[in-house]
XYZ file of C-alpha atoms in Angstrom:
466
model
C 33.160 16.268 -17.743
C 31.673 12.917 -16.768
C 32.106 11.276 -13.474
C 32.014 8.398 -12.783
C 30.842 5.592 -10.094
C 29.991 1.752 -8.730
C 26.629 2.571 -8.142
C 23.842 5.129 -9.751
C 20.547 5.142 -7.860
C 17.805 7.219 -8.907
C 15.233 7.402 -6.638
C 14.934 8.081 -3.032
C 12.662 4.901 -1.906
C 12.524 2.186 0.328
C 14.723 0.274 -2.169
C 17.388 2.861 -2.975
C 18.068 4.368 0.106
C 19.429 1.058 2.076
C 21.141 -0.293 -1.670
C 22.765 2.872 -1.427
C 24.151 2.718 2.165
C 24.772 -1.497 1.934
C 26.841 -0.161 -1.243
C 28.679 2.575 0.424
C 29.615 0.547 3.642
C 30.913 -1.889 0.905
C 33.373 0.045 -0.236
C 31.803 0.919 -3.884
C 31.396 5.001 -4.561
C 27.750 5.393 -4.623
C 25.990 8.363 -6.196
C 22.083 8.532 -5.415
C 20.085 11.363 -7.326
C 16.361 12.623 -6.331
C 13.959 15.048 -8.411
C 11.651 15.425 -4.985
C 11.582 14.819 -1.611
C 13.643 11.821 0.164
C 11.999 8.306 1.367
C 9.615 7.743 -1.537
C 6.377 7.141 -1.859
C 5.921 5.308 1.588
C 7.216 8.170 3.777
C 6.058 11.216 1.652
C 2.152 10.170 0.447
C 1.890 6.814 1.247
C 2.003 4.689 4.534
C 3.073 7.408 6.773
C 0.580 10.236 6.059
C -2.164 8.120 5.456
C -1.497 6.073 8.700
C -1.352 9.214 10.905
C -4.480 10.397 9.839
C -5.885 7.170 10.546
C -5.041 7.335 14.271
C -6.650 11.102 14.156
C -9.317 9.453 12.908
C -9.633 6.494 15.158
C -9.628 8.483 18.222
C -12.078 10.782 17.165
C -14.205 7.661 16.957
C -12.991 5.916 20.577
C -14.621 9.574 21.749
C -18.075 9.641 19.933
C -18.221 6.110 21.318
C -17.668 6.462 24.315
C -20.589 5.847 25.830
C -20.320 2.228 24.984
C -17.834 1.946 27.246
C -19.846 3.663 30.113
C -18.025 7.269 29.262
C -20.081 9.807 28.957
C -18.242 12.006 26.101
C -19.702 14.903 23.729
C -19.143 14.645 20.025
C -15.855 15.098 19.173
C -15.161 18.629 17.869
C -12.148 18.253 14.965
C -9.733 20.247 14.869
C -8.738 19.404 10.490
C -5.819 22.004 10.709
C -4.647 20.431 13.827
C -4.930 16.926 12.350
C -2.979 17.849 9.148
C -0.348 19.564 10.977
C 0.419 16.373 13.221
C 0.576 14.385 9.919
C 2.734 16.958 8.764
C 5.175 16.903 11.648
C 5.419 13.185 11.552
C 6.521 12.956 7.907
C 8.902 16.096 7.889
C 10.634 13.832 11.173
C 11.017 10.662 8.591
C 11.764 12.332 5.574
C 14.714 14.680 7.767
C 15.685 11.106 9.048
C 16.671 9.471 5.426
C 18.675 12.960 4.418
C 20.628 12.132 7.468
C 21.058 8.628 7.184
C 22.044 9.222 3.513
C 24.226 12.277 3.961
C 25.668 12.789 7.538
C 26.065 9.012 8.757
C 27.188 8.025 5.188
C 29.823 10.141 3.847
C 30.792 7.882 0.962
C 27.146 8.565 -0.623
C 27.153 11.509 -2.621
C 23.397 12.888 -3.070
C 22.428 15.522 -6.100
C 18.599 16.806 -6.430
C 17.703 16.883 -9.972
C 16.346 15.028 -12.767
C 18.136 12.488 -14.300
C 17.572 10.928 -18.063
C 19.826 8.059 -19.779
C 22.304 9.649 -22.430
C 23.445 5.505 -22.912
C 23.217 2.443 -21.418
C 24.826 3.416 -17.775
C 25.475 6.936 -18.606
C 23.299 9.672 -17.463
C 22.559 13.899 -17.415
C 21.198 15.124 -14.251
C 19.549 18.452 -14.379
C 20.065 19.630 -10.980
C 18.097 22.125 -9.025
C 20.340 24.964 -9.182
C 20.509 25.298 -13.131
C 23.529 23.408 -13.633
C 23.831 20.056 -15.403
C 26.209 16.850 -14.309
C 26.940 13.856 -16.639
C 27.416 10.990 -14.812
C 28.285 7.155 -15.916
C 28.227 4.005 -13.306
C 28.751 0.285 -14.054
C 25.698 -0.484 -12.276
C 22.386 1.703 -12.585
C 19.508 0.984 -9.823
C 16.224 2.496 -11.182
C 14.097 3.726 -7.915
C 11.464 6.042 -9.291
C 8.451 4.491 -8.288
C 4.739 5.670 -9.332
C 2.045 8.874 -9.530
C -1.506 8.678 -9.797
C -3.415 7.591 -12.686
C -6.750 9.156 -14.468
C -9.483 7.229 -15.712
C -10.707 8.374 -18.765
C -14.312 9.848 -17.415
C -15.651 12.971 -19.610
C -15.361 16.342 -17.681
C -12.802 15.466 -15.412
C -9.981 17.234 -16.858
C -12.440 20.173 -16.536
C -13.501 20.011 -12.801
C -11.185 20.120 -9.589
C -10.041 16.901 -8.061
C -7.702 14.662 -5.724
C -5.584 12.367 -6.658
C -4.589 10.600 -2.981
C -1.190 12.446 -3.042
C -3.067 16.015 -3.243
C -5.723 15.190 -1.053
C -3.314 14.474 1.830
C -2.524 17.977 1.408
C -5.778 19.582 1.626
C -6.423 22.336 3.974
C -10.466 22.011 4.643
C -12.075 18.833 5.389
C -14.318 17.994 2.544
C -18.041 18.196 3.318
C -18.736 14.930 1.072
C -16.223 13.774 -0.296
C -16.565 11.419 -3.403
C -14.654 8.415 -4.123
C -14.225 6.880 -7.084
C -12.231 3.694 -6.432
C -13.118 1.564 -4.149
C -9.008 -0.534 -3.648
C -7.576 -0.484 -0.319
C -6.705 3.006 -0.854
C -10.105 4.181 -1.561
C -11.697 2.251 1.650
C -8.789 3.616 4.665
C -9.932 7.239 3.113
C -13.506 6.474 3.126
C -12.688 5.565 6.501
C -10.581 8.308 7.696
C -12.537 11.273 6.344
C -16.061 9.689 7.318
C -14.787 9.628 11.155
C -13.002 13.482 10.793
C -16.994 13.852 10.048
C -16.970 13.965 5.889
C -20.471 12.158 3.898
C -18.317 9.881 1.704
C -19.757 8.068 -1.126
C -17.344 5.279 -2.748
C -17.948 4.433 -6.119
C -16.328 1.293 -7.908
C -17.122 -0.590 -11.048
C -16.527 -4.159 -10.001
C -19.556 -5.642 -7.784
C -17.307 -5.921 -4.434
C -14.781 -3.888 -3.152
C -11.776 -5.587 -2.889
C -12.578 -7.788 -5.716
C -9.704 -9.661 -5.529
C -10.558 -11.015 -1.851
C -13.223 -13.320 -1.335
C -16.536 -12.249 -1.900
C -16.967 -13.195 2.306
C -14.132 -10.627 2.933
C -15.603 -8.043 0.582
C -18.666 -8.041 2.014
C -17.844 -8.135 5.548
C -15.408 -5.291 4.707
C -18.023 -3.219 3.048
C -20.745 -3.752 5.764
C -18.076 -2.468 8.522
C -17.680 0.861 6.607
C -21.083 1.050 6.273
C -22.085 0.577 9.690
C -20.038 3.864 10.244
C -22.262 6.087 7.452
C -19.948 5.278 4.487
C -22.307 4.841 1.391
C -21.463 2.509 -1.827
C -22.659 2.562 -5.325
C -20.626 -0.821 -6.795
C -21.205 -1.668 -10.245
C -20.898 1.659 -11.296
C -19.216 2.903 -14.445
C -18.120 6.422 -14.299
C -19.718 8.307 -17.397
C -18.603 12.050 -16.751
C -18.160 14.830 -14.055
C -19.555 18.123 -13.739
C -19.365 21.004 -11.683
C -22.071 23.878 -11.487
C -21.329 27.669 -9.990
C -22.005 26.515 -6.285
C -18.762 24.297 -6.892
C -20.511 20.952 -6.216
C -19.660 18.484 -8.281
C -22.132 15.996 -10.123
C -20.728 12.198 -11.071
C -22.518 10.425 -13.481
C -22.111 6.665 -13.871
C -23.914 3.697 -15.442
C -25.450 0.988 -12.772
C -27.161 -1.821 -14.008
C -30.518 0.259 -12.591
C -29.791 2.814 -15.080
C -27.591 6.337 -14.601
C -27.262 7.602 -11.152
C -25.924 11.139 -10.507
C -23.567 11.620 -7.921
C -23.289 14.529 -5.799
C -20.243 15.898 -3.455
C -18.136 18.811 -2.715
C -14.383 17.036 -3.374
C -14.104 14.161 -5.344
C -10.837 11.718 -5.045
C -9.873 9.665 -7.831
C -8.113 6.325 -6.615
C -8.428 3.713 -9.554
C -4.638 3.258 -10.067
C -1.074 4.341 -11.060
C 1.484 4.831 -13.774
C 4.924 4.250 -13.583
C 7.587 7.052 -13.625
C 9.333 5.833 -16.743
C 8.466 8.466 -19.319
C 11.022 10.990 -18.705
C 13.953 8.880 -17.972
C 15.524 8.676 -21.575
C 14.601 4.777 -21.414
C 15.191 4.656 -25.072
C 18.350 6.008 -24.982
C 19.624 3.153 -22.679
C 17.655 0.382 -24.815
C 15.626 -0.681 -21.445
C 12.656 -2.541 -22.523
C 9.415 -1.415 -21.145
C 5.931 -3.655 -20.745
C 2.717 -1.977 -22.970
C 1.676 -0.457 -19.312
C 5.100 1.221 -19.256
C 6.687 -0.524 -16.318
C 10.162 -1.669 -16.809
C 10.575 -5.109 -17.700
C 12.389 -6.990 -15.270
C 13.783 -10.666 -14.423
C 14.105 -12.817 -11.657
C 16.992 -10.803 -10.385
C 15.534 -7.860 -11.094
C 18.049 -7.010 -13.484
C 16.556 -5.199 -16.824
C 17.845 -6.293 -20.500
C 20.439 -4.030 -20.428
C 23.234 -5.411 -18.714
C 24.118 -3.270 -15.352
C 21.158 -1.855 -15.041
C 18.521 -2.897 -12.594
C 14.833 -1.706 -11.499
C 13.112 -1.827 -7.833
C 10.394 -0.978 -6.555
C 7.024 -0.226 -7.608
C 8.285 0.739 -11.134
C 8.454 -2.399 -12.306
C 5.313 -3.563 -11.964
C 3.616 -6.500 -9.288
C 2.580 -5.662 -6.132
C 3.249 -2.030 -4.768
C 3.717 -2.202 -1.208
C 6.840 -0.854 0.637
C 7.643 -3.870 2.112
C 8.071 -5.309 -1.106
C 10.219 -2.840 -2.460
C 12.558 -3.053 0.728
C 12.697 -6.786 -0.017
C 13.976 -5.565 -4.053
C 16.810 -4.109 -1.831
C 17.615 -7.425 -0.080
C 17.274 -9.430 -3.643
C 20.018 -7.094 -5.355
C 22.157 -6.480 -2.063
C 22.679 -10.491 -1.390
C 23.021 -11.123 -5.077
C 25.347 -8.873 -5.784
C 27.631 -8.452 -2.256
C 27.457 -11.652 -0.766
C 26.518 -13.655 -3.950
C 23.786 -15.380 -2.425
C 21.160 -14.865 -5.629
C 17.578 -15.346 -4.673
C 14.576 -14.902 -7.171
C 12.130 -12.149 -6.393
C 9.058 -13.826 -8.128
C 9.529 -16.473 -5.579
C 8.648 -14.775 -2.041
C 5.105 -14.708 -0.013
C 3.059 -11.692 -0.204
C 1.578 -10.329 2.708
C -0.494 -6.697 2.938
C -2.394 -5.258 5.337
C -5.951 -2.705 4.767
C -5.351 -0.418 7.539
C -8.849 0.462 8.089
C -10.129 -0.387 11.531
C -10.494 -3.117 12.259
C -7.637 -3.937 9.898
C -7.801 -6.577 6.919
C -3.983 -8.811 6.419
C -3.720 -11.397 4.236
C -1.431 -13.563 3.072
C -0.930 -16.919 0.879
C -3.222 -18.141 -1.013
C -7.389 -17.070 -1.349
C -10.486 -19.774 -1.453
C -10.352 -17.819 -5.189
C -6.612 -18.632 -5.759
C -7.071 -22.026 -4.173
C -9.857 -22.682 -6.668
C -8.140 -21.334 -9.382
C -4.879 -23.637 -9.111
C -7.156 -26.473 -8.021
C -5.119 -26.740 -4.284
C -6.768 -29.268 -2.229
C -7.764 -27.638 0.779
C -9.873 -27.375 3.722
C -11.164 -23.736 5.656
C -11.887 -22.988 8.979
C -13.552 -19.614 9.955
C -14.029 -18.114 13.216
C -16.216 -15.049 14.238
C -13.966 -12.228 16.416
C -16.603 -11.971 18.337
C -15.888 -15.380 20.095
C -12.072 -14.192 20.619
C -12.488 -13.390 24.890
C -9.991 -10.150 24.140
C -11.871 -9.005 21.486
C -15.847 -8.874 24.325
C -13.595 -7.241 26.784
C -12.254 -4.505 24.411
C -15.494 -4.387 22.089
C -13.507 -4.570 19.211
C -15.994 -7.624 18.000
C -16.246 -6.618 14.352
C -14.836 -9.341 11.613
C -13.874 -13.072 11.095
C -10.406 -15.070 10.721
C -10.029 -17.059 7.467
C -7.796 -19.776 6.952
C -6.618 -22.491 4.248
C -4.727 -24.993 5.522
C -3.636 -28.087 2.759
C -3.743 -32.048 3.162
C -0.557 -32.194 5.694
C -2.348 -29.649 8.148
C 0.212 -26.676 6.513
C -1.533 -23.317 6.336
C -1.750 -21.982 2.933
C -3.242 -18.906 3.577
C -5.518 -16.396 5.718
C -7.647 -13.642 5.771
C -7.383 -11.468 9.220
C -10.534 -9.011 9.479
C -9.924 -8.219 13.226
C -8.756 -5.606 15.408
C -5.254 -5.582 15.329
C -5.834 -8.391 12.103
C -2.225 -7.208 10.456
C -0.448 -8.768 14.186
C -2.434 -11.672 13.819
C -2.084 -12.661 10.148
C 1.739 -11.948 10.664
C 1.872 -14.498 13.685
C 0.133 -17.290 10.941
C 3.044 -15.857 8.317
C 5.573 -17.084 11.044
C 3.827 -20.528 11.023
C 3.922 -20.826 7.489
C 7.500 -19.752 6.890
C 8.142 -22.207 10.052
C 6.450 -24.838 8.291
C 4.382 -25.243 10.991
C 0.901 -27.510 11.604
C -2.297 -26.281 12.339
C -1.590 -29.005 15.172
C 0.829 -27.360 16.596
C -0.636 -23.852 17.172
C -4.066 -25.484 17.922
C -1.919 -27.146 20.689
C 0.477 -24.446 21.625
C 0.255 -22.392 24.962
C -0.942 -18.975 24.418
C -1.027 -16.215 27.370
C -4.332 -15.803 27.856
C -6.350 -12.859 27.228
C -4.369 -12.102 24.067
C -5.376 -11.759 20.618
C -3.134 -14.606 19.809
C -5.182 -16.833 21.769
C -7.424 -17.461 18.728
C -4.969 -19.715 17.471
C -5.973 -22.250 19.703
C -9.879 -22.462 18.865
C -9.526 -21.580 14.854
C -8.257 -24.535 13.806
C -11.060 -26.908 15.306
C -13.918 -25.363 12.891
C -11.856 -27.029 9.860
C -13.742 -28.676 6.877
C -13.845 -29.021 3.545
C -15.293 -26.119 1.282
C -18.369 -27.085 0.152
C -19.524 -27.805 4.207
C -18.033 -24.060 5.394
């Protein structure tokens, strides 16, 4: 027998989980099926793990420099097991959180773990966990089922032993030197962590900068930070093939324009990308269209071509941060319960590189700027000059800004301590349609981080006098 719903949701993620309970509290019989674990990618092997071992990380490096601050400390002795449990603990307290949310606080959600695939249109077969199949149809289908890791094609690797970020957050020894071959946002907070737990990392990408879509000033700040701290870059490199002889280290071959350099490490983690999960849904069946990298094609509402039948989060393609996929949620929930449509290719974009000190951005680049020909002028401020940031010795990075004819800020780049807090304040001017004036003008406490505000905007000028 089929039953039968309002809503399908497959996939447990930051965009399913709250459709689901906006849904339920609505009124509409919600059914929400997931093959793994609950929260997605964000809570399971993505901002949460990653972010915990960052603080493990970060204090082991407060402690070997200490004496900076007049402490007199040993080197810090790290306790991997310890660290991973912690990390452990903190996502088995979220994940536990959304099972509740979804099945004690919200009885009118019914929640099956299995695997489902289309049969039609808005009809689907979930193979559930214990052995036993359920056909289900809805009039509206929410596709949730985010991304995995992808593998370059690089000859030998399907032969050797390697990470993909997901399996590396589940290691149990900290690698002796670990080798990186990616060198995203991703690729740089590991390089980070694992370098302070006391790991050689090596971080190996094929454009010239890391980053390389940030300015080439923000790349190359960014890269000198890391490698202030020990972390070692071959950029420009084109991985050739991977090896692996009977001691178990591993040998990475890649092009530079020097010639071939081999590589050599104990673990190596691949972080050059993902895939969508789309190829075992039964997408055919349903007639949803899919783009030639496999990511459902979507519109403005985030509706697919099939009528009914919608797709959020990171498996449609665009920019695959969790905060984005919650805002999928918001898209569909006002469009569709309080008919209030809103286009989701029409909404700013800000991310943060949680290394320390952090990188956010948001709005427009000097590259994007460029690009679109937007008049602009630039003002950039070393952190050092910031009073908060002498008297904490957190002096590393600059602040970045665009601001257009009318004194509007168009964008920033925050490489600071604490530089996701401060990019997000400049967000809040820009969504407030704010002046530079204005903040320039505006009482800050003082010693605060924010304070910067006030002294950025006086080093404006045009681009070619930065």
């Amino acid at each position: 027998m089929t039953t039968s719903y309002d809503v399908l949701i497959i996939g447990s993620g930051q965009a399913g989980n709250p459709l689901a309970v906006s849904f339920a509290k609505a009124g509409r019989k919600v059914v929400l099926v997931e093959e793994k674990f609950f929260g997605g990618s964000c809570i399971n092997y993505g901002c949460t793990p990653t972010k915990a071992l960052l603080a493990s990380a970060e204090r082991a490096h407060h402690v070997r420099t200490a004496a900076e601050y007049g402490i007199e400390a040993s080197e810090p002795k790290v306790d991997f097991a310890a660290v991973m449990a912690r990390k452990n603990h903190i996502v088995g307290e979220m994940r536990e959180g959304t099972v509740k949310n979804l099945t004690e606080e919200q009885p009118d959600i019914t929640v099956l773990h299995g695997h489902a695939e289309f049969t039609g249109p808005r009809s689907l077969r979930v193979a559930l966990d214990d052995g036993h199949m359920q056909e289900l149809e809805a009039k509206l289908v929410f596709i949730n089922t985010g991304t995995h890791a992808a593998a370059p094609d690089v000859e030998g690797l399907t032969e050797v032993p390697y990470f993909t970020p997901t399996q590396l957050l589940d290691t149990s020894e900290l690698p002796e030197h670990l080798l990186i071959l990616g060198g995203s946002y991703i690729g740089l907070e590991f390089g980070q962590i694992f370098r302070r737990l006391g790991s050689q990392v090596t971080i190996i990408e094929s454009n010239p900068h890391v980053l390389s879509r940030e300015d080439d000033d923000v790349c190359d700040a960014m890269q000198q930070l890391l490698a202030d701290e020990g972390v070692e870059f071959v950029l420009g490199a084109k991985a050739r093939r991977v090896s692996q002889n009977a001691e178990g280290v591993l040998t990475l071959s890649v092009d530079t324009e020097e010639g071939e350099r081999r590589l050599r490490g104990t673990h190596l983690l691949v972080a050059t990308g993902r895939k969508p999960n789309t190829n075992k849904l039964g997408l055919d069946k349903a007639g949803v269209e899919l783009d030639e990298n496999g990511y459902i094609k979507v519109d403005d509402d985030l509706l697919t071509n099939v009528p009914g039948v919608y797709a959020l989060g990171d498996v449609h393609g665009g920019p695959q941060f969790t905060h984005i996929s919650y805002d999928d949620y918001r898209v569909v929930r006002d469009a569709i319960l309080h008919d209030k449509p809103r286009s989701a290719k029409q909404r700013p974009l800000p991310y943060v590189v949680f290394t320390e000190p952090q990188l956010g951005r948001v709005g427009l680049s000097e590259k994007q700027a460029q690009e679109k020909k937007v008049a602009y002028r630039v003002a950039s401020m070393p952190v050092a000059t910031i009073g908060r940031a002498r008297e904490t010795g957190h002096t590393a990075g600059f602040i970045k800004v665009l601001v257009d004819e009318e004194n509007h800020i168009l964008g920033t780049a925050v490489l600071s301590e604490q530089g996701g807090e401060i990019m997000t304040m400049l967000q809040l001017a820009m969504a407030g349609n704010l002046t530079c004036t204005i903040l320039q003008n505006m009482v800050l406490a003082h010693p605060t981080w924010a304070e910067a505000l006030n002294n950025l905007f006086s080093k404006l000028m045009p681009p070619d006098e930065a």
